[in-house]
XYZ file of C-alpha atoms in Angstrom:
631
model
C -42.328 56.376 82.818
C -41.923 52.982 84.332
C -40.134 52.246 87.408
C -36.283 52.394 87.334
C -35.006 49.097 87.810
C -31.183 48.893 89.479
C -30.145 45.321 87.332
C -28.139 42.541 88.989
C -24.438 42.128 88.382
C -25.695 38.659 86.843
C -27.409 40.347 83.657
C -24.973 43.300 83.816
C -22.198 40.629 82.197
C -24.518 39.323 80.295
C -25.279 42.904 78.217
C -21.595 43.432 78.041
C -20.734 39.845 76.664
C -22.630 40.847 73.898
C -20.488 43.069 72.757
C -17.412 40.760 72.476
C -18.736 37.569 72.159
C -20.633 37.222 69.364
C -19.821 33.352 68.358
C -17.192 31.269 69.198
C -14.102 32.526 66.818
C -14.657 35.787 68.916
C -14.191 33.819 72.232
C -10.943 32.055 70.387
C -9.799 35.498 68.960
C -9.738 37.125 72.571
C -8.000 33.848 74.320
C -5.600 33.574 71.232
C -4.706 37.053 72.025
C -4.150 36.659 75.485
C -1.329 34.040 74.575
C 0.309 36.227 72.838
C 0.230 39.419 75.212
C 1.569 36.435 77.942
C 4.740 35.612 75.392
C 3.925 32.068 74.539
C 5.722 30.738 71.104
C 3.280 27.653 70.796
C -0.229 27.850 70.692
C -2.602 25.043 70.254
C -6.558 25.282 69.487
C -8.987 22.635 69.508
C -12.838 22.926 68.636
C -15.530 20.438 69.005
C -19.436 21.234 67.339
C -18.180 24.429 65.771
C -16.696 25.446 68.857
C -20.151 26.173 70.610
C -20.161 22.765 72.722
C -15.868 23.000 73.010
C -13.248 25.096 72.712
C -9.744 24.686 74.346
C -6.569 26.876 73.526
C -3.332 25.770 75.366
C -0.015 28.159 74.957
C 3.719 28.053 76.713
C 2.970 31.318 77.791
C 3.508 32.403 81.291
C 0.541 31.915 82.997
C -1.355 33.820 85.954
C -0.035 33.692 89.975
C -3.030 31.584 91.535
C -3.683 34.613 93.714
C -4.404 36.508 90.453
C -7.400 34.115 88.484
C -10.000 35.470 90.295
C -9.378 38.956 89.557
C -8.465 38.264 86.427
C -12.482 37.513 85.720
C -13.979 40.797 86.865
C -14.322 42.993 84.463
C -12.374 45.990 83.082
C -9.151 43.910 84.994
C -6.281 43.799 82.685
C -2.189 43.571 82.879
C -1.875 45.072 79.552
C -2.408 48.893 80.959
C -2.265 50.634 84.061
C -4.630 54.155 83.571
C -5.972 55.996 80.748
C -2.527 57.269 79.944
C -1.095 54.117 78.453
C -4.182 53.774 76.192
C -1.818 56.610 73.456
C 1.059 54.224 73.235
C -0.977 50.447 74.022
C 1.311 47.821 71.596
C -0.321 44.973 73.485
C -3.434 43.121 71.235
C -5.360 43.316 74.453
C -5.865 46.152 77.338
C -9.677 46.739 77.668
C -10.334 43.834 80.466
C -13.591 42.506 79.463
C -12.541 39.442 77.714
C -12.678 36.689 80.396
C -15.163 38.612 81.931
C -17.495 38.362 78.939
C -17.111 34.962 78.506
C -17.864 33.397 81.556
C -20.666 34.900 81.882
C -22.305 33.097 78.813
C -20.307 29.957 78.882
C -18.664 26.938 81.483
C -14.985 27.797 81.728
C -12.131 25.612 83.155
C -8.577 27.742 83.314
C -5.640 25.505 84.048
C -2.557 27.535 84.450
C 0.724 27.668 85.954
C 3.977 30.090 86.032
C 7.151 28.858 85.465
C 8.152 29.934 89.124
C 5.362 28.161 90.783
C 5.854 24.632 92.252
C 1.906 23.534 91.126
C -0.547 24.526 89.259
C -3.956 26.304 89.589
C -7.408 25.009 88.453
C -10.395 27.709 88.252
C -14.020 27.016 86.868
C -16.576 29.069 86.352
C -19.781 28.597 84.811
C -21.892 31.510 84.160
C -20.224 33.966 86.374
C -20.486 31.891 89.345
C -17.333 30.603 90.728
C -17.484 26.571 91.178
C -13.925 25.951 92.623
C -10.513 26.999 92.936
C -7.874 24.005 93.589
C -4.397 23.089 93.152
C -3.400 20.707 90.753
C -0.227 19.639 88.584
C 0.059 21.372 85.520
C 2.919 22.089 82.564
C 3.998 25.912 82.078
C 1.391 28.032 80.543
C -2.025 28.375 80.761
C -4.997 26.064 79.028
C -8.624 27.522 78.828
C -11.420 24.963 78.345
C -14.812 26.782 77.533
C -17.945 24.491 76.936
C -21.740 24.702 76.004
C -21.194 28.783 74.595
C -24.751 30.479 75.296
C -25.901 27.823 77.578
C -27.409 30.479 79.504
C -28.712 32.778 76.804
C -30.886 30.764 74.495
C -32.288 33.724 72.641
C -28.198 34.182 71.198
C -27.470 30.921 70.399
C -30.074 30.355 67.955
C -28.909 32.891 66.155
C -25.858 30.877 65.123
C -24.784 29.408 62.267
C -24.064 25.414 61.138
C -21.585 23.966 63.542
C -19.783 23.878 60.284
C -19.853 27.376 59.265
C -19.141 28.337 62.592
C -16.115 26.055 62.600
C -14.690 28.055 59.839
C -14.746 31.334 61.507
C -12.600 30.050 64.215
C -10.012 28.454 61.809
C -10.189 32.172 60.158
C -8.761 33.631 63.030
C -6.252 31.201 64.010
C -5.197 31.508 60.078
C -4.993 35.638 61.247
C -3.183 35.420 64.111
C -0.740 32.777 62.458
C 0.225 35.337 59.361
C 0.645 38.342 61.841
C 2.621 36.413 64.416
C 4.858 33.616 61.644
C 7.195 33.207 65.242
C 4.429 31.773 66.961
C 3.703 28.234 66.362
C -0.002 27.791 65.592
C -1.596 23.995 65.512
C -5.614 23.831 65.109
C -7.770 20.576 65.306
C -11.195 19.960 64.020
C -12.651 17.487 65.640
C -10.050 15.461 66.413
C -8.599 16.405 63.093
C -5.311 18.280 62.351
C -6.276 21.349 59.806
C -3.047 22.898 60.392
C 0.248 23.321 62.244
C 2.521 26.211 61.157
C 6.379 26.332 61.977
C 6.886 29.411 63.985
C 10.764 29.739 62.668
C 9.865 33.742 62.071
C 9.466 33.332 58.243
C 6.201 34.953 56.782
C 6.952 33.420 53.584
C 6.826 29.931 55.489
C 3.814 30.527 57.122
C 1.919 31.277 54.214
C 3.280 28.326 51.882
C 1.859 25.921 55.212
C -1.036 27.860 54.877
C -2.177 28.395 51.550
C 0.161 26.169 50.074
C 3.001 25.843 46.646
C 0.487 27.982 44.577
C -0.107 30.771 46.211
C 3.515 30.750 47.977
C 5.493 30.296 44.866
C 3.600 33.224 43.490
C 3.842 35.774 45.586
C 6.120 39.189 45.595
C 7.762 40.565 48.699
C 7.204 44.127 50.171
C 9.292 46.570 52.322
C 9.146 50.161 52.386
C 10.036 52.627 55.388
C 10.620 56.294 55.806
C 10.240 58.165 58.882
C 6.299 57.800 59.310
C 5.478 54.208 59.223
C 6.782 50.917 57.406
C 5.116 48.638 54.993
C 6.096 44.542 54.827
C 4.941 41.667 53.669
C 3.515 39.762 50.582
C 1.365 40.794 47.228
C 0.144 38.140 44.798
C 0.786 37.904 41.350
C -2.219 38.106 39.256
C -2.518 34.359 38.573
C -3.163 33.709 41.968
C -6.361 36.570 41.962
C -9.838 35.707 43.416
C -13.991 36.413 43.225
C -13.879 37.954 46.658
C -11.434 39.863 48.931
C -10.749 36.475 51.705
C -7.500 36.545 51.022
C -6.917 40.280 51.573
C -5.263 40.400 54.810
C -4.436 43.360 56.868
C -2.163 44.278 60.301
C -1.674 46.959 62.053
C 1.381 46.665 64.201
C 0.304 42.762 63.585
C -2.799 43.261 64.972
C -5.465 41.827 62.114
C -8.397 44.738 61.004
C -10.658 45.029 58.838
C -10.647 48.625 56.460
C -12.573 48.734 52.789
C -10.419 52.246 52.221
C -7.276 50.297 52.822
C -8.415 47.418 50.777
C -9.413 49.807 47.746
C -6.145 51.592 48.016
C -4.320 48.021 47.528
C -6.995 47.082 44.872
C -6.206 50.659 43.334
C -2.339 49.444 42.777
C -3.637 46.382 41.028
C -5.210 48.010 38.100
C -4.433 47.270 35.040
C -2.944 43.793 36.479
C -6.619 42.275 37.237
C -9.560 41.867 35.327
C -12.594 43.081 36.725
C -14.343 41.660 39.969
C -10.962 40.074 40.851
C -9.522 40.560 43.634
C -5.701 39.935 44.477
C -3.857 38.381 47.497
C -1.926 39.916 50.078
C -0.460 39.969 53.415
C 0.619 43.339 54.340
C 1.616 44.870 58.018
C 1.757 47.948 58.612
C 3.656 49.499 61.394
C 3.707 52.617 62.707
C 4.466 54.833 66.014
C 1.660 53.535 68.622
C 0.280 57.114 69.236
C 0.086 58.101 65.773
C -3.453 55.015 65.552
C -6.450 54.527 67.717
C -7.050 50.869 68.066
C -9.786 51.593 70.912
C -12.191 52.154 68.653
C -14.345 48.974 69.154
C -14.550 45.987 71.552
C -13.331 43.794 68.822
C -10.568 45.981 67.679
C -11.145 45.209 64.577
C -10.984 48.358 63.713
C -8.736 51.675 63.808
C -8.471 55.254 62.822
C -5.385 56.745 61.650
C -3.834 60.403 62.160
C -3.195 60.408 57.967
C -4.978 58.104 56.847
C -4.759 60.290 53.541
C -0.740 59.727 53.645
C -1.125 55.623 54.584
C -4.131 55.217 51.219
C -1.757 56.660 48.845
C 1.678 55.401 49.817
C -0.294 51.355 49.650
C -1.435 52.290 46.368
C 2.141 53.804 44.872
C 4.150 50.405 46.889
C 2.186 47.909 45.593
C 2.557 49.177 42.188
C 5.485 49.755 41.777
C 6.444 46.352 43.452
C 3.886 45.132 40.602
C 6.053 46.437 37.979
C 8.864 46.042 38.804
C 8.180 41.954 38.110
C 7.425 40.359 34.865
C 4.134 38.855 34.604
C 4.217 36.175 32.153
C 0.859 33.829 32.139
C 3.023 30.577 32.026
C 0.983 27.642 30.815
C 0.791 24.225 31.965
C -0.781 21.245 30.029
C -2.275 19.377 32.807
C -2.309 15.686 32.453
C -4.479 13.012 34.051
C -2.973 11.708 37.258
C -1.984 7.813 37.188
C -3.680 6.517 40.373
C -0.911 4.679 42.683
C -1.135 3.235 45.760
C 1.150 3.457 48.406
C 1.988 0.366 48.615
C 1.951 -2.164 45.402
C -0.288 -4.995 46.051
C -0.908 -8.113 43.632
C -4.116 -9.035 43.972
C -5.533 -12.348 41.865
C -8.351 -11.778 39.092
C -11.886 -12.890 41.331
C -12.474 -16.768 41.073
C -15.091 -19.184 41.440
C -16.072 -19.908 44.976
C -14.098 -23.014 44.653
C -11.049 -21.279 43.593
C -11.585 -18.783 46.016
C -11.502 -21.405 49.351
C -9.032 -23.053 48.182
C -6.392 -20.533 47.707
C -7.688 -18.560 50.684
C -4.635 -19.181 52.716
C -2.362 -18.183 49.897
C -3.868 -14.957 48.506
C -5.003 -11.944 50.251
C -8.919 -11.098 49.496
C -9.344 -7.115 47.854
C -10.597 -6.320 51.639
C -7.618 -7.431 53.098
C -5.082 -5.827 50.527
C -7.044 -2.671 51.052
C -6.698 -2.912 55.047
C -2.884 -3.518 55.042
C -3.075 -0.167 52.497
C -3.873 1.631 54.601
C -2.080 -0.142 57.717
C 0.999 0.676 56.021
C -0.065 4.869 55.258
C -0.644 4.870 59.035
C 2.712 3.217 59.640
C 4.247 6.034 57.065
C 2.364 9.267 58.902
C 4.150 12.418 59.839
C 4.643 12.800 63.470
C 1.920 15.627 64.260
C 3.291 18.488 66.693
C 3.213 17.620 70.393
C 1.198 20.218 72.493
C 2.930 23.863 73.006
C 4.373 23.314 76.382
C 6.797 20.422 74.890
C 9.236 23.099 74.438
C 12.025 20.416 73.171
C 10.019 18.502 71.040
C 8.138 21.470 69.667
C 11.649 22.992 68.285
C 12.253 19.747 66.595
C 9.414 19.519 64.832
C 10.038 23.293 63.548
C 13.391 22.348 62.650
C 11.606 19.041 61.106
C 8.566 21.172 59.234
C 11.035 24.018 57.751
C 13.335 21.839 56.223
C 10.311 19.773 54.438
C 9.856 23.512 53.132
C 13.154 23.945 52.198
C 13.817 20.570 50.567
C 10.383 21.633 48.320
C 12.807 22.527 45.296
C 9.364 24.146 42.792
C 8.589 26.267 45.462
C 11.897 27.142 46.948
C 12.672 28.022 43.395
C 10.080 29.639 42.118
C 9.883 31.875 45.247
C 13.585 32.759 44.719
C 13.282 33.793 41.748
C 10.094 36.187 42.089
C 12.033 37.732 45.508
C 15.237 38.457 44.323
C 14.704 42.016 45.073
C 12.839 44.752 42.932
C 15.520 47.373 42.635
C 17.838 44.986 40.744
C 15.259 43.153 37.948
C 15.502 43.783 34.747
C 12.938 43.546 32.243
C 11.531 39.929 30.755
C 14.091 38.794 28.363
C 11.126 38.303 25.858
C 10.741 42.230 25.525
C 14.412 43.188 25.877
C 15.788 45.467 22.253
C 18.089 42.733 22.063
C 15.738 40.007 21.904
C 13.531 41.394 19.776
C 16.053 40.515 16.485
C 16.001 36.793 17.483
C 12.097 36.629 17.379
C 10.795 34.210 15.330
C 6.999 34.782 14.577
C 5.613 31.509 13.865
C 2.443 33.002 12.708
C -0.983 33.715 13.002
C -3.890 31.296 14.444
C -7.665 31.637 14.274
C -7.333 35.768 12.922
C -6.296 36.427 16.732
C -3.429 34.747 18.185
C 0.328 35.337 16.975
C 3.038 32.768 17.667
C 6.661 33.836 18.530
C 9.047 31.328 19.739
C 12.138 32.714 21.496
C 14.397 31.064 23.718
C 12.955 27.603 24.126
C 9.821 28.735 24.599
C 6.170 29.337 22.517
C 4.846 33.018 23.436
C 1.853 33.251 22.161
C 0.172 37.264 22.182
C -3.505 38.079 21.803
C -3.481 40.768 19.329
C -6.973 42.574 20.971
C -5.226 42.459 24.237
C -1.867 44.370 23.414
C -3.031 46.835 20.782
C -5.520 47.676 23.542
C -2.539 48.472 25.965
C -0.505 49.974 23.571
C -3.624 52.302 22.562
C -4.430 52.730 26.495
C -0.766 53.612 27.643
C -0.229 56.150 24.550
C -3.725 57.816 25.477
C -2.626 58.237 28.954
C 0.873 59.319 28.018
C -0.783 62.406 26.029
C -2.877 62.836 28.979
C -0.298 63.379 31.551
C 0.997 65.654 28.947
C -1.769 68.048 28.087
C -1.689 66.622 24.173
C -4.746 64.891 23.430
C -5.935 65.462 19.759
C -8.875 65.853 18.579
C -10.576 65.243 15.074
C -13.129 67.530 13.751
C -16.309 65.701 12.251
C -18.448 67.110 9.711
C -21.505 67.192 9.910
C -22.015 67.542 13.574
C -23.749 64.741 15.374
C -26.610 65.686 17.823
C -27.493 63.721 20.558
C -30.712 64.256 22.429
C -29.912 63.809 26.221
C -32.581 62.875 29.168
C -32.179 64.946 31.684
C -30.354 63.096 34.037
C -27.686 62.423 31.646
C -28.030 66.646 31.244
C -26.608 67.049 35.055
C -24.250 63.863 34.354
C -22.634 66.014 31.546
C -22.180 69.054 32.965
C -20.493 67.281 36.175
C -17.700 65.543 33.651
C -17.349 67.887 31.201
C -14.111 68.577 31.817
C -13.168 65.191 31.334
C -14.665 65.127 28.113
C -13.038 67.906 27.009
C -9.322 66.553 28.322
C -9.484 63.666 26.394
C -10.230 65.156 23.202
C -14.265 65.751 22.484
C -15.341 68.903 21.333
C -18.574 69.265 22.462
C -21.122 72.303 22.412
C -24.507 72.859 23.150
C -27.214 72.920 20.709
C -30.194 74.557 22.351
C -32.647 72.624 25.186
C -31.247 69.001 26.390
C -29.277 68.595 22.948
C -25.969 68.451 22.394
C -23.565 68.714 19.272
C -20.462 66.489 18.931
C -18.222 68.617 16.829
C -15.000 66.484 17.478
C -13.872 63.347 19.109
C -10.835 61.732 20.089
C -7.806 61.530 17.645
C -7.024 57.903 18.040
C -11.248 56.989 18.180
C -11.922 58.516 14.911
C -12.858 55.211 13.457
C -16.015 54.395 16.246
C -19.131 55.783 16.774
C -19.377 59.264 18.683
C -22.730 59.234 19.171
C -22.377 55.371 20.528
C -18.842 56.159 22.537
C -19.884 59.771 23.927
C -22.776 57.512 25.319
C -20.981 55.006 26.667
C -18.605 56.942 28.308
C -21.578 58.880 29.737
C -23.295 55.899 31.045
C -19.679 54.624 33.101
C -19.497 58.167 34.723
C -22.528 57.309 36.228
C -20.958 54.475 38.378
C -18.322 57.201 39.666
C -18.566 58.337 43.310
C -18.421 62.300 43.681
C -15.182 61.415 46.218
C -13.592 60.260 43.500
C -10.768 62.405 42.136
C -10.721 64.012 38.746
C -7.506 62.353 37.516
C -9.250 59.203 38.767
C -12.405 60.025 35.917
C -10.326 61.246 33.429
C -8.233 57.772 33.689
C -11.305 55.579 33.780
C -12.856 57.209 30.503
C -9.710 57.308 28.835
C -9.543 53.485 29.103
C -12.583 53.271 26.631
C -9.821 53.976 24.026
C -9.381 50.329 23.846
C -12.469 50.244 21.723
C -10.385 51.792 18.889
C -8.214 48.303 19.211
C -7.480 45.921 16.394
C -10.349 43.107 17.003
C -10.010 39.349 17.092
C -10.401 38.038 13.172
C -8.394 40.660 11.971
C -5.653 39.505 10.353
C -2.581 41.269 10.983
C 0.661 41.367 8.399
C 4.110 40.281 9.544
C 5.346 43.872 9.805
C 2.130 44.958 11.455
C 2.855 42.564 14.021
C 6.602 43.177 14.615
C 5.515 46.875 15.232
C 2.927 46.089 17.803
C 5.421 43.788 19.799
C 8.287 46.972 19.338
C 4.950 49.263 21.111
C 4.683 46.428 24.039
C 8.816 46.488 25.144
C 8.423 50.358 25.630
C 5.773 49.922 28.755
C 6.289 49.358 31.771
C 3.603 46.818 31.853
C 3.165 44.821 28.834
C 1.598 41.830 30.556
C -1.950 42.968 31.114
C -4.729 45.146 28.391
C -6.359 48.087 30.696
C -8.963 45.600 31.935
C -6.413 43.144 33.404
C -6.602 40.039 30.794
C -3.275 39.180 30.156
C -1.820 40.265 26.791
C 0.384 36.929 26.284
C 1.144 33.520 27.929
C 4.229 31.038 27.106
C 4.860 27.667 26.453
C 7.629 25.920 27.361
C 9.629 23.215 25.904
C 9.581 21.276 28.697
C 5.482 21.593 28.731
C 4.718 20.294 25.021
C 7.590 17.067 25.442
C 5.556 16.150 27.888
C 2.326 16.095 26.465
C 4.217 14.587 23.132
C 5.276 12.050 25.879
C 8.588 12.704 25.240
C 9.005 13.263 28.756
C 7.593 10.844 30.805
């Protein structure tokens, strides 16, 4: 064995930055926490080159006594916890005392800070764990960290970053984190010079995700709030129009600290279904809060991650909130007829046809060239700008402009609206007026389009219902209704049909039997790796077993063993959709009058089993307008 080697406090930091900085959002996810733990209700982050060549984050918070910046770098120093104790009850987002630490040691770091108590203010840099100075200097309340040239010192880690672009993102990630779990904070971030965003910090969630995500998503979205003597659930959930390709906008706190958790995000995904299609994901801001010593949050230096005492009891209450919230909502696809945009300029500017170069000199003191108009365009948008937020520690100012930026929100009438209406509280909603008994006599079916589509117009608007869709629902609801109550049918087929099964699909079998069984097969063996279908599904009788059984088969394969057996028997029973009325099958009048009286007796008529939406409206309003009758 080689000679033991006692290393130098120098590369000591440098080992143990690597565990918390890994790029720069995880040097502006530490600092953005500290402003928090210190109080501060504004918080403003800047990032130049990705954030590797600058970073600065400025808050109102309190700041550190000059007498405590220096220990404030060593590591494992902290004001968040005193001894091992207060690690069972920590609420603070930091408390293990190797942020600043960490990053000095890989980075150039100027710390300008002051308390509100103290006359001046304190200026610290430090550039690779070596102290440079410590001096006096005038300074607002709060505390501003500058940290340049990330890695300058480690060479070998900086390469393995990404495009100053890419990396730019990841910071403006966890601003856009910290900003949903904190709506009373006042976030602004700046790209390059450039404002990406400035949230409000009036307290509103709802607020802070409209100036975040925008009218869309806001105007869309269904409030949460459950509570019982364990933990509480609050926040947002997205309507399925608002669904994406990939889980980004699945967002998670923990007493509003932001982690990451695939068995919490399959537990929310789990109260989707039936309301997404496949490989969509929905939206969703959701906090959860419990007792501090009932989760571990020191489970890793980025605290990303947690452990739960019943994490059993957390999965299923998620799944059982969200869909009930879910259902509790009608779900309408409403359709819009987009239109091409006139383009307008901000200012209306005559400008004369192009002339002859005669033409052109003499009226040149008389009519402005297409340069010129252009240039006092834009002069006059510059003139017309917003005022941008001042930096956090302008406390007056700052409330002004969140007085200013929530009553832009407010004036929004769509999305004030809209919201409204989708939030006015779960327990009291009744059912889509579309679907109500009473509704149903003043129906009047329009008729039938391309062998698929039916037309119904009720109440100043065009419904229009994919026949596949809801006779798929209707099929898939009724299927699991007998399920839950032991009655599945079964209808005996003569001859037999024998299926020949590889052995793999032998074992696959006799692992889901049961299932088969429960939904209505009757299946025995007939000698070696064959089988003999002797019945099959009551409401399947018209498809074939050999073809169904096998299908059925083949999706059991994609099951995990954790999964539950309710969970299997649900999934295969949703291949009763195959038994559904097709497109280009005509339908009669009273064939479709019945399928429409089937749709008003679930409790979610808006989506067939695979989460395509069974019908979408028209309004009145939408087809003046493209009949420019509305203009």
């Amino acid at each position: 064995m080689g000679k033991i080697n006692l290393l130098s406090q120098e590369t000591i930091d440098k080992i143990a930055a690597g565990e918390v900085v890994e790029r720069p959002a995880s040097v502006a996810k530490e600092l953005i926490e500290n402003s928090i733990d210190a109080g501060a209700t504004a918080i403003s982050v800047e990032i130049k080159g990705g954030g590797i060549e600058y970073l600065r984050i400025t808050d109102n918070g309190s700041g550190i006594e000059k007498d405590q910046i220096q220990i404030a770098f060593l590591r494992h120093s902290t004001s968040k916890i005193a001894d091992a104790s207060d690690l069972a009850s920590v609420r603070s987002l930091g408390f293990r005392g190797e942020a600043l630490s960490s990053i000095s040691a890989v980075s150039k770091v100027e710390l300008i800070t002051k308390t509100k108590d103290s006359l001046l203010g304190a200026s610290y840099i430090i550039e690779g764990a070596k102290e440079i100075s410590l001096t006096d200097i005038g300074a607002p309340n709060g505390t501003t960290f500058i940290v340049r040239q990330l890695f300058f010192n480690t060479p070998a880690r900086k390469k393995f970053l990404k495009s100053e672009s890419t990396e730019g993102s990841y910071v403006f990630d966890v601003v856009e984190h910290l900003a949903l779990s904190h709506p009373e904070i006042s976030f602004k971030f700046l790209l390059n010079g450039k404002e990406k965003l400035m949230t409000s910090g009036n307290g509103s969630l709802s607020d802070t995700i409209y100036q975040i995500y925008g009218r869309q998503i806001a105007s869309n979205v269904l409030d949460i709030d459950y509570e019982d003597d364990k933990v509480r659930l609050s926040g947002f959930i997205g309507q399925s129009v608002i669904a994406r390709g990939n889980r980004a906008f699945e967002h998670f706190f923990v007493n509003n600290r932001y982690i990451k958790s695939n068995h919490l995000s399959k537990a929310c995904e789990e109260g989707y279904y039936g309301f997404l299609m496949g490989h969509q994901y929905p939206f969703f801001v959701i906090n959860i809060d419990f007792d501090a010593d009932v989760v571990d949050v020191n489970v890793h230096p980025t605290k990303q991650e947690v452990r739960f005492e019943d994490e059993a009891y957390i999965l299923e209450l998620l799944t059982k909130t969200i869909n009930n919230r879910l259902r509790k909502r009608e779900d309408v696809l409403e359709a819009h007829i987009d239109e091409p945009k006139p383009v307008t300029h901000s200012v209306p500017l005559q400008v004369m046809p192009e002339a002859t170069s005669q033409q052109t000199s003499f009226n040149a003191d008389y009519t402005p060239s297409i340069a010129s108009a252009e240039k006092q365009t834009v002069a006059i948008e510059q003139e017309v700008k917003p005022i941008k937020m001042p930096e956090p520690f302008e406390r007056d100012r700052l409330e002004k402009i969140k007085a200013q930026v929530t009553a832009q929100i407010r004036n929004d009438t769509p999305y004030e609206k809209k919201f409204t209406e989708n939030n006015k509280g779960g327990e009291k909603y009744e059912q889509i007026s579309f679907l109500k008994k009473e509704a149903i006599k003043e129906h009047k079916i329009i008729g039938q389009v391309f062998d698929t589509y039916w037309i119904i117009e009720y109440d100043r608007n065009m419904y229009i219902i994919d026949q596949h869709a809801a006779h798929e629902k209707v099929l898939f609801e009724k299927t699991m209704a007998r399920l839950k109550n032991n009655e599945m049918t079964s209808q005996m087929i003569s001859p037999p049909v024998i299926i020949s099964l590889a052995p793999q699909d032998v074992l696959l079998y006799e692992n889901y039997h049961e299932a088969f069984e429960k939904i209505g097969f009757q299946i025995s063996s007939f000698g070696g790796n064959e089988i003999a279908i002797n019945g099959v599904p009551g409401n399947m009788l018209n498809l074939d077993p050999k073809m169904l059984f096998m299908e059925i088969l083949a999706d059991c394969s994609n099951y995990k063993s954790s999964d539950s057996f309710d969970m299997i028997v649900e999934r295969v029973a949703s291949m009763s959709c195959k038994a559904a009325v097709k497109g280009n099958n005509r339908l009669s009048i009273p064939e479709i009058k019945t399928l429409v009286d089937d749709l008003l007796k679930l409790e979610n008529p808006y989506h067939c089993p695979h989460g395509r939406p069974t019908m979408i409206s028209f309004s009145e309003y939408e087809l003046a307008k493209k009949f420019k009758r509305i203009v």
